[in-house]
CSV table of C-alpha atoms and ligand atoms in Angstrom, one decimal:
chain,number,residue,atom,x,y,z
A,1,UNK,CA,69.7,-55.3,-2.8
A,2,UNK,CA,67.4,-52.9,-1.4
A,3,UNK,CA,66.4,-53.1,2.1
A,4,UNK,CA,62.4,-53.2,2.8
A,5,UNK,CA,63.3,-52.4,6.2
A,6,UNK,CA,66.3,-50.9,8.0
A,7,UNK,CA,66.4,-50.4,12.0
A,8,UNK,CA,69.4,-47.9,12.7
A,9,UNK,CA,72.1,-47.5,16.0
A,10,UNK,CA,68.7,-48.8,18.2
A,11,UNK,CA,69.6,-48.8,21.6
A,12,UNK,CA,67.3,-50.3,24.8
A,13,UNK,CA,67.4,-49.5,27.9
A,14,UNK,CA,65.6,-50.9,30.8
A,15,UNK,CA,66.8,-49.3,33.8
A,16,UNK,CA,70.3,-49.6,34.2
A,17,UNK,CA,70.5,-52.3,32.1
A,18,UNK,CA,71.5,-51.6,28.4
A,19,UNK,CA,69.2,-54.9,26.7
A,20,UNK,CA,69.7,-53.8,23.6
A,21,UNK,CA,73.3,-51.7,22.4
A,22,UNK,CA,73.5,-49.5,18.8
A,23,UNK,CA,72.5,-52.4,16.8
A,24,UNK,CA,71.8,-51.7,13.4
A,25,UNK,CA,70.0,-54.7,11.3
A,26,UNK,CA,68.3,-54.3,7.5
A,27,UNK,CA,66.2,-56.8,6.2
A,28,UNK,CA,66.6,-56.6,2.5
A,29,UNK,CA,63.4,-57.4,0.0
A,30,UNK,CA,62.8,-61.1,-0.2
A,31,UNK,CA,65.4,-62.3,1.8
A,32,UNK,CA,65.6,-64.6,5.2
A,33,UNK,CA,67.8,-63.6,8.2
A,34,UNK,CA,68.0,-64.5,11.4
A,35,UNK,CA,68.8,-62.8,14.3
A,36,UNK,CA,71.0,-65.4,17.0
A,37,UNK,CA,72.5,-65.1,20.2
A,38,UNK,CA,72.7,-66.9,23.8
A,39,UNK,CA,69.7,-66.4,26.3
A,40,UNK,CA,69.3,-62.6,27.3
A,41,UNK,CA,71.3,-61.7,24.9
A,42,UNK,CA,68.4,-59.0,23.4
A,43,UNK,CA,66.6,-60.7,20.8
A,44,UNK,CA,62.9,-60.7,21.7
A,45,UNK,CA,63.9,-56.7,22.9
A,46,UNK,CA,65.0,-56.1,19.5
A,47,UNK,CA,62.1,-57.9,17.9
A,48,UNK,CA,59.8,-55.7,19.9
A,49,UNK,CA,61.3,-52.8,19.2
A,50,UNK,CA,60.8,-53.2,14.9
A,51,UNK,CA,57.2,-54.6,15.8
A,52,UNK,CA,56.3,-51.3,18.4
A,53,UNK,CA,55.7,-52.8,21.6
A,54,UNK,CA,58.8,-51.0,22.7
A,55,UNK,CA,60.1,-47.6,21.8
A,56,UNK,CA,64.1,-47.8,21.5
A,57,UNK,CA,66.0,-45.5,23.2
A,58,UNK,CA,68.0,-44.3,21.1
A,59,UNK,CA,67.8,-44.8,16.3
A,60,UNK,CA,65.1,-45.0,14.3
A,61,UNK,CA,63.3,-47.7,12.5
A,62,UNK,CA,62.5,-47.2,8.6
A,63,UNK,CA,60.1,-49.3,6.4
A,64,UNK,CA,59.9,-48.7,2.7
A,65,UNK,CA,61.5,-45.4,3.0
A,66,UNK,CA,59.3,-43.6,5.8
A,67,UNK,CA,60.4,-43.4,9.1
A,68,UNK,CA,57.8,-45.5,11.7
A,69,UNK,CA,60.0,-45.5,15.0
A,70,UNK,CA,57.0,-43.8,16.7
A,71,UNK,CA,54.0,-45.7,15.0
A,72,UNK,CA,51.8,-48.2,17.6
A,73,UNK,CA,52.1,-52.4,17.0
A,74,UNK,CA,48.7,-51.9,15.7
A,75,UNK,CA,49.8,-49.7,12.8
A,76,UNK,CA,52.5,-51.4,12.5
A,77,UNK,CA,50.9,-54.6,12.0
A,78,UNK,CA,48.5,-52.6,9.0
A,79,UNK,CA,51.1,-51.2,6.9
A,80,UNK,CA,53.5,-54.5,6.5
A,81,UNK,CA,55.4,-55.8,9.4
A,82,UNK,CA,53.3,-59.2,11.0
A,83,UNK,CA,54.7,-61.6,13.3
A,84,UNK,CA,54.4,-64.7,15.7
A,85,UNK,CA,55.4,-65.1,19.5
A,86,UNK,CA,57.6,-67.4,21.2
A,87,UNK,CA,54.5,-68.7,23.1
A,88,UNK,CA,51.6,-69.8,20.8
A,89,UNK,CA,48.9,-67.4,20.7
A,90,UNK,CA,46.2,-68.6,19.0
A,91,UNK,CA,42.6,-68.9,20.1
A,92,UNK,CA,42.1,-72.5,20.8
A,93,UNK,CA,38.2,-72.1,20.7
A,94,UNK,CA,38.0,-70.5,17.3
A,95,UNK,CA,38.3,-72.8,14.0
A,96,UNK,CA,41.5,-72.1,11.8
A,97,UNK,CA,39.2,-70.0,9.6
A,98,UNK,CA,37.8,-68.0,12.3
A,99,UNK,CA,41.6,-66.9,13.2
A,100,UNK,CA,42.7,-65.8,9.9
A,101,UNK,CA,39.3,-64.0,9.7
A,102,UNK,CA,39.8,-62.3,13.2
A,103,UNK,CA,43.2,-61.2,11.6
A,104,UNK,CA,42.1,-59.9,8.5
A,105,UNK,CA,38.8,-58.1,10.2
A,106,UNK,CA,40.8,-54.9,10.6
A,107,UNK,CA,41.6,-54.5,6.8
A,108,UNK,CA,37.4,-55.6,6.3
A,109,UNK,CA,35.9,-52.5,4.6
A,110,UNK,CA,32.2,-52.8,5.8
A,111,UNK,CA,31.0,-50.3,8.2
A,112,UNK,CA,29.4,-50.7,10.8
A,113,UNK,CA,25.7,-50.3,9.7
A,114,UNK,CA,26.3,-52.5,7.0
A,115,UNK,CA,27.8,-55.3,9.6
A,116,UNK,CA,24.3,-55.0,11.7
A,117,UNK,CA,22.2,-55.0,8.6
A,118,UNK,CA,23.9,-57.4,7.2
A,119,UNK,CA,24.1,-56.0,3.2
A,120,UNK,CA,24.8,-57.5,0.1
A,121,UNK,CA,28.2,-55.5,0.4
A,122,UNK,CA,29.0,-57.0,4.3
A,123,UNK,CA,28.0,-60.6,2.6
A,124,UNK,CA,30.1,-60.1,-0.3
A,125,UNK,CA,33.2,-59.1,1.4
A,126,UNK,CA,33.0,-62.1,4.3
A,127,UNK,CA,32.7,-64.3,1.1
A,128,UNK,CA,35.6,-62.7,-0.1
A,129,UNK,CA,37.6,-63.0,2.9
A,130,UNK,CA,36.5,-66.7,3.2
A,131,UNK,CA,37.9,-67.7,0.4
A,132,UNK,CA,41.1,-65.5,0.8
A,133,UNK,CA,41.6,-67.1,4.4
A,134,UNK,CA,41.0,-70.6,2.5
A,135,UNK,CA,43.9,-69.6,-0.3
A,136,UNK,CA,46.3,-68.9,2.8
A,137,UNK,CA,45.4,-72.0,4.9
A,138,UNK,CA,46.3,-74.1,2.0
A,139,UNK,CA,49.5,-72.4,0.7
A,140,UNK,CA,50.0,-73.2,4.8
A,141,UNK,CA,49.6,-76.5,4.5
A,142,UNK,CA,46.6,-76.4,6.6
A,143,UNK,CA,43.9,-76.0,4.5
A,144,UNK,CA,42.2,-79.6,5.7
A,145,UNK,CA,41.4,-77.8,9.5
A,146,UNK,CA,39.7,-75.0,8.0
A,147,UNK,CA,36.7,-75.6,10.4
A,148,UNK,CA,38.9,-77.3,13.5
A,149,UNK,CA,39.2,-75.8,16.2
A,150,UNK,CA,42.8,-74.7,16.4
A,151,UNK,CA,43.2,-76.5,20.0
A,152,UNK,CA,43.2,-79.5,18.3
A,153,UNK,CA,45.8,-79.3,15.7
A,154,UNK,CA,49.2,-81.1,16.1
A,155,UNK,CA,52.1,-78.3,17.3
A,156,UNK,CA,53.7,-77.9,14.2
A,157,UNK,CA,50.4,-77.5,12.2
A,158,UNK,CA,49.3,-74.8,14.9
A,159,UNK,CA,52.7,-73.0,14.0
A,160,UNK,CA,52.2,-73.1,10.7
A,161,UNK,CA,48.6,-71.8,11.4
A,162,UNK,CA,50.5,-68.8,13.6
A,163,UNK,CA,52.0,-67.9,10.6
A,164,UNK,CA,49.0,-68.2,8.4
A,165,UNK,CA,47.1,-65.7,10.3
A,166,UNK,CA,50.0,-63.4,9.9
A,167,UNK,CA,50.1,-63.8,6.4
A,168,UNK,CA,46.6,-62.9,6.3
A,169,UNK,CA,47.8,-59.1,7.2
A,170,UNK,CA,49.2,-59.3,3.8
A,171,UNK,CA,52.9,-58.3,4.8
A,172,UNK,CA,55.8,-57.6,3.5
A,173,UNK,CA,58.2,-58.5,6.4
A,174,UNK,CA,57.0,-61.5,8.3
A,175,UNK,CA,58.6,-61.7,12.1
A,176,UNK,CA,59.2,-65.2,13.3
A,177,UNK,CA,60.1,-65.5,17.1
A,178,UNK,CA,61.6,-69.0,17.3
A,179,UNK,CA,59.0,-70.4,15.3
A,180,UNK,CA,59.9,-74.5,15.7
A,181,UNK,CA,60.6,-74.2,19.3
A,182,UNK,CA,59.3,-77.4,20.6
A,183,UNK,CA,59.4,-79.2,17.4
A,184,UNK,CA,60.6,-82.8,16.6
A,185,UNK,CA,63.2,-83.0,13.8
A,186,UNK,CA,59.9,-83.9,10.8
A,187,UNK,CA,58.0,-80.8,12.0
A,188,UNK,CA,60.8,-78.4,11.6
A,189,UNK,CA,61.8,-80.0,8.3
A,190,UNK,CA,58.3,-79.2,7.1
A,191,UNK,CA,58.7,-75.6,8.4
A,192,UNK,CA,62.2,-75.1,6.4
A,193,UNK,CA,60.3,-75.9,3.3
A,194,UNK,CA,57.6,-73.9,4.0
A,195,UNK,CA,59.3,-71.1,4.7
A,196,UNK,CA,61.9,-71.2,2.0
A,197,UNK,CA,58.4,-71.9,0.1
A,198,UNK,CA,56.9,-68.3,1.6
A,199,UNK,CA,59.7,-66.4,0.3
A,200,UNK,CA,60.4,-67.8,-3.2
A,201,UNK,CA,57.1,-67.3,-4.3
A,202,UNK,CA,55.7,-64.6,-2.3
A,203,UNK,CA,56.9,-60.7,-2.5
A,204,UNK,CA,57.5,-61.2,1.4
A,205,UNK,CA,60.9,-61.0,3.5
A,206,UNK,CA,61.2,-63.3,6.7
A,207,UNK,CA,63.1,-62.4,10.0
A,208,UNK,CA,63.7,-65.4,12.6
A,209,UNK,CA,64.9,-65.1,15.8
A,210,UNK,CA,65.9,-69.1,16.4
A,211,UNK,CA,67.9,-71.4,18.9
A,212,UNK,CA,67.7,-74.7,16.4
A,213,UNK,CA,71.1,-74.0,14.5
A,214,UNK,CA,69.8,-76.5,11.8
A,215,UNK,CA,66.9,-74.1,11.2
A,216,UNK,CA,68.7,-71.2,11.2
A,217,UNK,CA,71.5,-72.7,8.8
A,218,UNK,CA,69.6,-74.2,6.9
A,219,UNK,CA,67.1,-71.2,6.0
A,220,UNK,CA,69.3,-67.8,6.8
A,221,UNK,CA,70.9,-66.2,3.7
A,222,UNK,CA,72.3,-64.1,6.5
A,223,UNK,CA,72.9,-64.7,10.1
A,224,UNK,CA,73.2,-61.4,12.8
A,225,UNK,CA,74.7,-62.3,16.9
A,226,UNK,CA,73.6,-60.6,19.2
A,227,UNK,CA,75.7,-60.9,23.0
A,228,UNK,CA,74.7,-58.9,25.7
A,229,UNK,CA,72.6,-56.3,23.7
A,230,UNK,CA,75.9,-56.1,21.0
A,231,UNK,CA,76.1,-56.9,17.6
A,232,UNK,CA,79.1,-59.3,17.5
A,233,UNK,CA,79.1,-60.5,14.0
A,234,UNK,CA,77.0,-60.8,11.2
A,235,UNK,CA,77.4,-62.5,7.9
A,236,UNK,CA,76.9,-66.1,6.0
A,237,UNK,CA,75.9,-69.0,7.9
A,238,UNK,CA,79.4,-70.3,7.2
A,239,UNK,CA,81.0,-67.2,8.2
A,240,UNK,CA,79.3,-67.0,11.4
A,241,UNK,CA,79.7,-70.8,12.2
A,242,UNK,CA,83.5,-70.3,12.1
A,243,UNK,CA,83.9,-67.2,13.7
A,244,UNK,CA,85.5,-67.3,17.2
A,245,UNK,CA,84.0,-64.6,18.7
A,246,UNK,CA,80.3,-66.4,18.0
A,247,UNK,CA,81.7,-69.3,19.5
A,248,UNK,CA,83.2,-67.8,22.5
A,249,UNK,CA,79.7,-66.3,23.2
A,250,UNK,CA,77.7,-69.8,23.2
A,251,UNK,CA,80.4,-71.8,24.8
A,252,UNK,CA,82.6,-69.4,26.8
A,253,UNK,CA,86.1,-68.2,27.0
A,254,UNK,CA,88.5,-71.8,27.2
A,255,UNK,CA,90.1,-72.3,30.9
A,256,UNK,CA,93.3,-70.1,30.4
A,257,UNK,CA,92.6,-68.1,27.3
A,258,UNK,CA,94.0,-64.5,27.7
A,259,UNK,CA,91.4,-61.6,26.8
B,1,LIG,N1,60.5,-55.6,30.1
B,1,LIG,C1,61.7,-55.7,30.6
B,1,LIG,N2,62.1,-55.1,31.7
B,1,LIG,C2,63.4,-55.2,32.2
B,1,LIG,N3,64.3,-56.0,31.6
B,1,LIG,C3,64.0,-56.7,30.6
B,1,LIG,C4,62.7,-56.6,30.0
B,1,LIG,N4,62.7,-57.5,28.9
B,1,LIG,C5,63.9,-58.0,28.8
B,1,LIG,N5,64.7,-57.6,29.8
B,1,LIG,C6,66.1,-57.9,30.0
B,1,LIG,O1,66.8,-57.5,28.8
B,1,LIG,C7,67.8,-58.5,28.5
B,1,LIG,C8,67.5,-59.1,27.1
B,1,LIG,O2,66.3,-59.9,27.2
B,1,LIG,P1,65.7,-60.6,25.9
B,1,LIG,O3,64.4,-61.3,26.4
B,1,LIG,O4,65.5,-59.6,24.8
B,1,LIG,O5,66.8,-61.6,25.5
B,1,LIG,P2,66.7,-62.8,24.4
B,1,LIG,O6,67.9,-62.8,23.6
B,1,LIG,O7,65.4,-62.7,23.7
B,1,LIG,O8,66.7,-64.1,25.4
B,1,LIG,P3,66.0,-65.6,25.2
B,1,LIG,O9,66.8,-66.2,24.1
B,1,LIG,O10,66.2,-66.2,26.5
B,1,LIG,O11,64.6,-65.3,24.8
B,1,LIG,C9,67.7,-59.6,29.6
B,1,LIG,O12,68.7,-59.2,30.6
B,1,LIG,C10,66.3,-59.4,30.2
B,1,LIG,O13,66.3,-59.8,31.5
């Protein structure tokens, strides 16, 4: 299958400290993979390498063919590749709508005389983007707090709201950075489907960096460790739950066991 994008040999270094060491990951077209691998182990480096908040060292990052290593997050963001942060960062004091429509204003076509003047153009477009914020908040599943402030929505309807304002990029590769952290066992179930949801009827591919091994088993059609900045394995979620080397990493070397 093709990949949409391919990050090759990417190396990281802070310092002396290699966090990130020749991995090479693909994310092929509507597929979901996850990225795994103990604390420190150079996940969130490698996720902000492919989203350009960090330049690698060392390989180069393609997205549908072009090379886009050197491109800034904001460009990046633009041509395809969206994602959400271990911490929640929405803005509490906007409504749901207002978020997705902060999110999309950079795609918004209006100039800026037409924005102060308010035209029929400028009024046609924010209908337009209204209702387009509205389709995405309900294929969400939070299309009933479109005028809430997002402060007040539970946490796994705020999550899902994270990923609703990335969707309103339009992307083709959505970045997930351990999107049901903090989640009770309902709330990540209702994230499964809706991510497995995403994906089969959506031309979008979904990356997760995850600790919940239910999550990750349950949605990953392929599953890459990371340990100390390596690539140790990569392959099915069966594969990788049986290999000794992934289990070595998360629960150490037995008392005794020769190298
Ligand atoms: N900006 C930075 N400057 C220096 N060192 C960093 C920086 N960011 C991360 N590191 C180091 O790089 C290594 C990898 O960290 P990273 O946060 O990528 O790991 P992780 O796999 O995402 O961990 P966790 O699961 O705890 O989030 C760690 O040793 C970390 O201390």
């Amino acid at each position: 299958m093709a990949n949409v994008l391919e990050a090759q040999n990417i190396s990281v270094q802070f310092g002396g400290l290699l966090a990130v060491n020749n991995v090479t990951f693909n994310i092929p077209n509507k597929s979901i993979v996850s990225l795994i691998g103990p604390n420190g182990a150079g996940k969130t480096t490698f996720f902000n390498v492919l989203t350009g908040l960090y330049k690698p060292s060392a390989g180069k990052i393609v997205y549908g063919g072009k090379e886009i290593t050197d491109l800034p997050p904001h460009k990046i963001a633009e041509i395809g590749i969206a994602r959400t942060f271990q911490n929640i960062r929405l803005f509490g004091l906007m409504t749901a709508q207002e978020n997705l429509l902060v999110a999309m204003h950079s795609h918004l076509k209006a100039g800026i005389t037409s924005t102060i003047l308010r035209t029929p153009k400028q009024r046609k477009e924010e209908r337009e983007a209204e209702a387009k914020a509205q389709e995405i908040l309900d294929f969400a599943g939070v299309g009933k707090w479109t005028h809430e402030f997002a402060r007040n929505l539970s946490y796994g309807d705020q999550r899902r709201l994270e990923v609703a304002r990335a969707l309103a990029l339009n992307p083709k590769v959505l970045l997930l950075d351990e999107p049901t952290a903090g989640m009770n066992a309902q709330e990540s179930q209702v994230f499964i489907d809706f991510i497995n949801k995403l994906v089969s009827e959506r031309d979008i591919a979904v990356m997760l960096i995850e600790h919940d091994m239910k999550v990750v088993m349950a949605l990953s059609q392929r599953i890459t460790v990371l340990d100390q900045g390596e690539k140790i394995a990569e392959g099915s979620p069966d594969e990788i739950k049986n290999n000794p080397r992934v289990i070595e990493a998360y629960l150490g070397k037995p008392k005794g066991a020769r190298k």
